[in-house]
Short mmCIF file of N, CA and C in Angstrom, two decimals:
data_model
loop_
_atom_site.label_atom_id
_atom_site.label_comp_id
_atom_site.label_asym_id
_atom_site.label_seq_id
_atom_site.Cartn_x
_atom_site.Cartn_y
_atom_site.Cartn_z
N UNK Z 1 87.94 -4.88 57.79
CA UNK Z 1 87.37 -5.75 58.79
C UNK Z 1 86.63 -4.92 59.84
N UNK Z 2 87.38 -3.97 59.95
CA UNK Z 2 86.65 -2.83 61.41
C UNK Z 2 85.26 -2.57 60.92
N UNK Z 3 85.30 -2.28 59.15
CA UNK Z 3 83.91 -1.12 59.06
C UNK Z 3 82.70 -2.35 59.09
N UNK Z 4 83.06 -3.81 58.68
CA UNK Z 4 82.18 -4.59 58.46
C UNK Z 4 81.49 -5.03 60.11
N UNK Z 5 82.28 -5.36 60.50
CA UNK Z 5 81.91 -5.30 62.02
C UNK Z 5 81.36 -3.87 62.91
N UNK Z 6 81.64 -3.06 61.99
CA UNK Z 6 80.74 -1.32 62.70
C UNK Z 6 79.45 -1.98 61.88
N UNK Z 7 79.51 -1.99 60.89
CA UNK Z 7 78.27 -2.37 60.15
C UNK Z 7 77.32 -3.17 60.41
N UNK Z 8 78.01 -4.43 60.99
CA UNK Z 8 76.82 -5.08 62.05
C UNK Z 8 76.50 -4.63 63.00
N UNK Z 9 77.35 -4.39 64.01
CA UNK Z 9 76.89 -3.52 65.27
C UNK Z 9 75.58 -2.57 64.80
N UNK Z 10 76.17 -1.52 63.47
CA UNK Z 10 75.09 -0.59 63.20
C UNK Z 10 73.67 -1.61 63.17
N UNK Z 11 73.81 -2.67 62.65
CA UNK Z 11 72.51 -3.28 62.15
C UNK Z 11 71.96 -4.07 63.30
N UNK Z 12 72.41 -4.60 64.31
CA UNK Z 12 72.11 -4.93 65.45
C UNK Z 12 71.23 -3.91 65.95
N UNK Z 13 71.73 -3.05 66.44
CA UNK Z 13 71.40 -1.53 67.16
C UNK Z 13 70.19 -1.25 66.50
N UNK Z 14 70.28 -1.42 65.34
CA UNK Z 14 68.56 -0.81 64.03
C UNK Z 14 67.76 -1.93 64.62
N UNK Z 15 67.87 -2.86 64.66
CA UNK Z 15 67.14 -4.36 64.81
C UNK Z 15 66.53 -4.25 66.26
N UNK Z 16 67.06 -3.73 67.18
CA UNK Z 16 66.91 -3.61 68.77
C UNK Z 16 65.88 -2.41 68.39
N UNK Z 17 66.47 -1.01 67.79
CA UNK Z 17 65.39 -0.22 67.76
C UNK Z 17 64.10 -0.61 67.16
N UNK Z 18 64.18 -1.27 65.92
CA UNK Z 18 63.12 -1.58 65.44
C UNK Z 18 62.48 -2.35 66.60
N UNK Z 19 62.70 -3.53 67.13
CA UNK Z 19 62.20 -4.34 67.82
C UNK Z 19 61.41 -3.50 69.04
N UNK Z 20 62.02 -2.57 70.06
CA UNK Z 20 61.85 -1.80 70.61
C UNK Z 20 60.42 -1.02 70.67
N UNK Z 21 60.50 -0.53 69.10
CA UNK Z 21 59.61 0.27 68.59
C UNK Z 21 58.23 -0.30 68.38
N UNK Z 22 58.51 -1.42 68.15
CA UNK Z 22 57.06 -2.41 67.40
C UNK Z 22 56.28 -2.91 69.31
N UNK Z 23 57.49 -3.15 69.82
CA UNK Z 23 57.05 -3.52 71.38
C UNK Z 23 56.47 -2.23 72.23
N UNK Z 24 56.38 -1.34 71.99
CA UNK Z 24 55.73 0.25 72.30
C UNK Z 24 55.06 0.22 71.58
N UNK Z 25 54.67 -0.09 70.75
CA UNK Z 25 53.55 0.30 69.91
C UNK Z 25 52.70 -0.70 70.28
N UNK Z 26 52.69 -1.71 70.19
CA UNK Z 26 51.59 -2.97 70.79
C UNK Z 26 51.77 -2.44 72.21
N UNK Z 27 52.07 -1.82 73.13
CA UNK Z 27 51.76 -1.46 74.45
C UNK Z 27 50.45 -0.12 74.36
N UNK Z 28 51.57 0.43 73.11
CA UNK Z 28 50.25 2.20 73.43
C UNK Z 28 48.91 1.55 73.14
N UNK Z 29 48.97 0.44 72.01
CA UNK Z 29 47.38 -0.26 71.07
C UNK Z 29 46.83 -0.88 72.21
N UNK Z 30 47.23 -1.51 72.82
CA UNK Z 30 46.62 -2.20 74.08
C UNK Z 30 46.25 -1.32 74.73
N UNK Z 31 46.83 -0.12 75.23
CA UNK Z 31 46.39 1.22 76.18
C UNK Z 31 45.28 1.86 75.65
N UNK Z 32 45.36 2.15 74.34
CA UNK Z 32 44.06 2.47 73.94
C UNK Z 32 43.20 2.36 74.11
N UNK Z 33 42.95 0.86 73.32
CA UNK Z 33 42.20 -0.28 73.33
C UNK Z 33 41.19 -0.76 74.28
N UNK Z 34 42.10 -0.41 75.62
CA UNK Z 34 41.26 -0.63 77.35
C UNK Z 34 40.56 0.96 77.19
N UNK Z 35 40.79 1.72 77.14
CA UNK Z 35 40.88 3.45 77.18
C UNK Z 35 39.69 3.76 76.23
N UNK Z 36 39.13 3.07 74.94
CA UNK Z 36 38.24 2.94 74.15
C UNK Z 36 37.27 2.13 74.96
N UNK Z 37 37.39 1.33 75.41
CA UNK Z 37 36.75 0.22 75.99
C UNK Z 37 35.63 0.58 77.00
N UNK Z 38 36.44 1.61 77.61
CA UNK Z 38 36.24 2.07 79.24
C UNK Z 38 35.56 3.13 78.76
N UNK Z 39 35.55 3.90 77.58
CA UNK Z 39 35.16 4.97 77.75
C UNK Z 39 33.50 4.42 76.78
N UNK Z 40 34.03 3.31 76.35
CA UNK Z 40 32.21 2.91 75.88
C UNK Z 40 31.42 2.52 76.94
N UNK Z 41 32.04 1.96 77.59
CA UNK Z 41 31.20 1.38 78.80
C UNK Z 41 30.85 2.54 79.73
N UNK Z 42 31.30 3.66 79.91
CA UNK Z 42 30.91 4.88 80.42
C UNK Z 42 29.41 5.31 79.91
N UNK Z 43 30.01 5.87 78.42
CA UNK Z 43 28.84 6.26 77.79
C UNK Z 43 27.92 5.08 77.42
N UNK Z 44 27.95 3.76 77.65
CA UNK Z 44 26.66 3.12 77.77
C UNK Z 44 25.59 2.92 78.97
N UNK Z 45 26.98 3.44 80.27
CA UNK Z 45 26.09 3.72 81.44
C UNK Z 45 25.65 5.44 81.41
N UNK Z 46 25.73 5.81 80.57
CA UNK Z 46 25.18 6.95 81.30
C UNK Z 46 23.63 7.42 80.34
N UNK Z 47 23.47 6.89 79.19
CA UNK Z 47 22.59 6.36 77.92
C UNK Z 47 21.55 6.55 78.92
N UNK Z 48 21.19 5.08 79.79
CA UNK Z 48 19.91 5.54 80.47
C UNK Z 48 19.67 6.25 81.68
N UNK Z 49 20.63 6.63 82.26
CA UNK Z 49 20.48 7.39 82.96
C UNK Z 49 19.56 8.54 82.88
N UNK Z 50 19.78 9.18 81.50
CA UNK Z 50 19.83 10.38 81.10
C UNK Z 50 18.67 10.25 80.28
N UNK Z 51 17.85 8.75 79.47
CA UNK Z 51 16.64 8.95 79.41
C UNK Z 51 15.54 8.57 80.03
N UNK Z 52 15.89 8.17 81.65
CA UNK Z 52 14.99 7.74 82.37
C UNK Z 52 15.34 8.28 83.58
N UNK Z 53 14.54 9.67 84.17
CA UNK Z 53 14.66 10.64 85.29
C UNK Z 53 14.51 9.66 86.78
N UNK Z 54 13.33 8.50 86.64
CA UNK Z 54 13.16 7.60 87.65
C UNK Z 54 14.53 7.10 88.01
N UNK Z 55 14.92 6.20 87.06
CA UNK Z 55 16.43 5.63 87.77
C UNK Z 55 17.17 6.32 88.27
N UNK Z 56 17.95 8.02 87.96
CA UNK Z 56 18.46 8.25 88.34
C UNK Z 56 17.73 9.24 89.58
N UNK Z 57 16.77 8.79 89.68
CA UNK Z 57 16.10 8.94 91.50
C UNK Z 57 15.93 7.79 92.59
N UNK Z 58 16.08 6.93 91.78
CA UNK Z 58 16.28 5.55 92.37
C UNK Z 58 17.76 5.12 92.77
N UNK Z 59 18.71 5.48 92.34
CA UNK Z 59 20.34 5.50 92.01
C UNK Z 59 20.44 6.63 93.49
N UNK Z 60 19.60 7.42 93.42
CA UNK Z 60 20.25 9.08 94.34
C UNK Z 60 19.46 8.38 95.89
N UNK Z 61 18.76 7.50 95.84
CA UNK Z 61 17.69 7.08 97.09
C UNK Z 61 18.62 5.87 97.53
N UNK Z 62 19.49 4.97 96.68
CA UNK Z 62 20.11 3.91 97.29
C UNK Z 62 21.73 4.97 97.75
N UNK Z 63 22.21 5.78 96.92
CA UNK Z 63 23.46 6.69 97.59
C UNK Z 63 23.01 7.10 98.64
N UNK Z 64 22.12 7.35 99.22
CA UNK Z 64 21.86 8.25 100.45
C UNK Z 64 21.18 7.30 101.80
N UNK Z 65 20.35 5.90 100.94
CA UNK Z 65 20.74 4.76 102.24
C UNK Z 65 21.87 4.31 102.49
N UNK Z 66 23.07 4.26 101.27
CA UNK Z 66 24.27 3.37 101.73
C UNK Z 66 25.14 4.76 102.92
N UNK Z 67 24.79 5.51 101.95
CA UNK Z 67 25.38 6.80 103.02
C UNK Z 67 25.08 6.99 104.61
N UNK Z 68 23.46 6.90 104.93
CA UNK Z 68 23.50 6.51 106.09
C UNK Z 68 23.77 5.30 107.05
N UNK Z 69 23.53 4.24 106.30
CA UNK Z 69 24.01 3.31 106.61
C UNK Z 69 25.75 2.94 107.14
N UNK Z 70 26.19 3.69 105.97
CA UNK Z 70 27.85 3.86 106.19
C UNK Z 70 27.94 4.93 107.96
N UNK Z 71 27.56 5.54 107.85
CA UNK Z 71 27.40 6.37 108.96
C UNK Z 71 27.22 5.97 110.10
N UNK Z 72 26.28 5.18 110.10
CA UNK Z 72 25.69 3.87 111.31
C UNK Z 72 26.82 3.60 111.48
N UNK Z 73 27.58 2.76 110.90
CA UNK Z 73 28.32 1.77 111.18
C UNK Z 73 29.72 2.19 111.69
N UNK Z 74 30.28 3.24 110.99
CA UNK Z 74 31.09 4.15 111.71
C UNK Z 74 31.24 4.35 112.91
N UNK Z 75 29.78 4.99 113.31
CA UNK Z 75 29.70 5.26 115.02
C UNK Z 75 29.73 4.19 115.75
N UNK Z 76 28.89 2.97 114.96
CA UNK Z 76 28.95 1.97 116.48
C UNK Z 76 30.75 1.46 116.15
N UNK Z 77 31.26 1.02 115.58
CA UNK Z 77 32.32 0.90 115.22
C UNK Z 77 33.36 2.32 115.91
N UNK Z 78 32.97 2.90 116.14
CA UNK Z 78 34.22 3.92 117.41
C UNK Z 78 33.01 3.61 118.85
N UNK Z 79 31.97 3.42 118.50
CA UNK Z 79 31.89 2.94 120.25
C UNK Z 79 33.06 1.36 120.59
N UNK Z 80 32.34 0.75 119.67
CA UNK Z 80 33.09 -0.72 120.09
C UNK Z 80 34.55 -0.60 120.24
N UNK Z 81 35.52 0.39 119.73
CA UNK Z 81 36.79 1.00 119.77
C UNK Z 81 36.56 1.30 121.18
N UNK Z 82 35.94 2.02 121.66
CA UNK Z 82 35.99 3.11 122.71
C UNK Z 82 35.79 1.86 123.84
N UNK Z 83 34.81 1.00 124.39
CA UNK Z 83 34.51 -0.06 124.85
C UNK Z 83 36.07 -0.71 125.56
#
């Protein structure tokens, strides 16, 4: 009676691992999956970048208005602090 009841326990315990195992594995496939995803959408932004020199002078001319712009706003933003 003991070993039949070790024997389920054993098979419980396999059943949990198995179960376990299949539930990590549909987590890593999903991780991938985004991770594949992300990394196409990378290399589809960077495609034209790289065959059109204009955009990425057009791209470097809007970083450097938002940049000053960001800057602007900073300062009056510690005057109005200071006020």
């Amino acid at each position: 009676m003991a070993e039949s009841e070790s024997q389920e326990g054993n098979y419980d315990n396999r059943g949990n691992k198995v179960q376990n195992f299949e539930t990590d594995m549909e987590e890593l496939l999903e991780k991938m999956e985004e991770l594949t995803v992300h990394a196409a959408w990378m290399a589809y932004d960077c495609v034209p970048t790289h065959t059109n020199p204009d955009l990425h002078n057009a791209l470097q001319c809007l970083e450097n208005a938002f940049l000053m712009c960001k800057e602007q706003v900073e300062k009056k933003w510690q005057e109005v602090l200071m006020e």
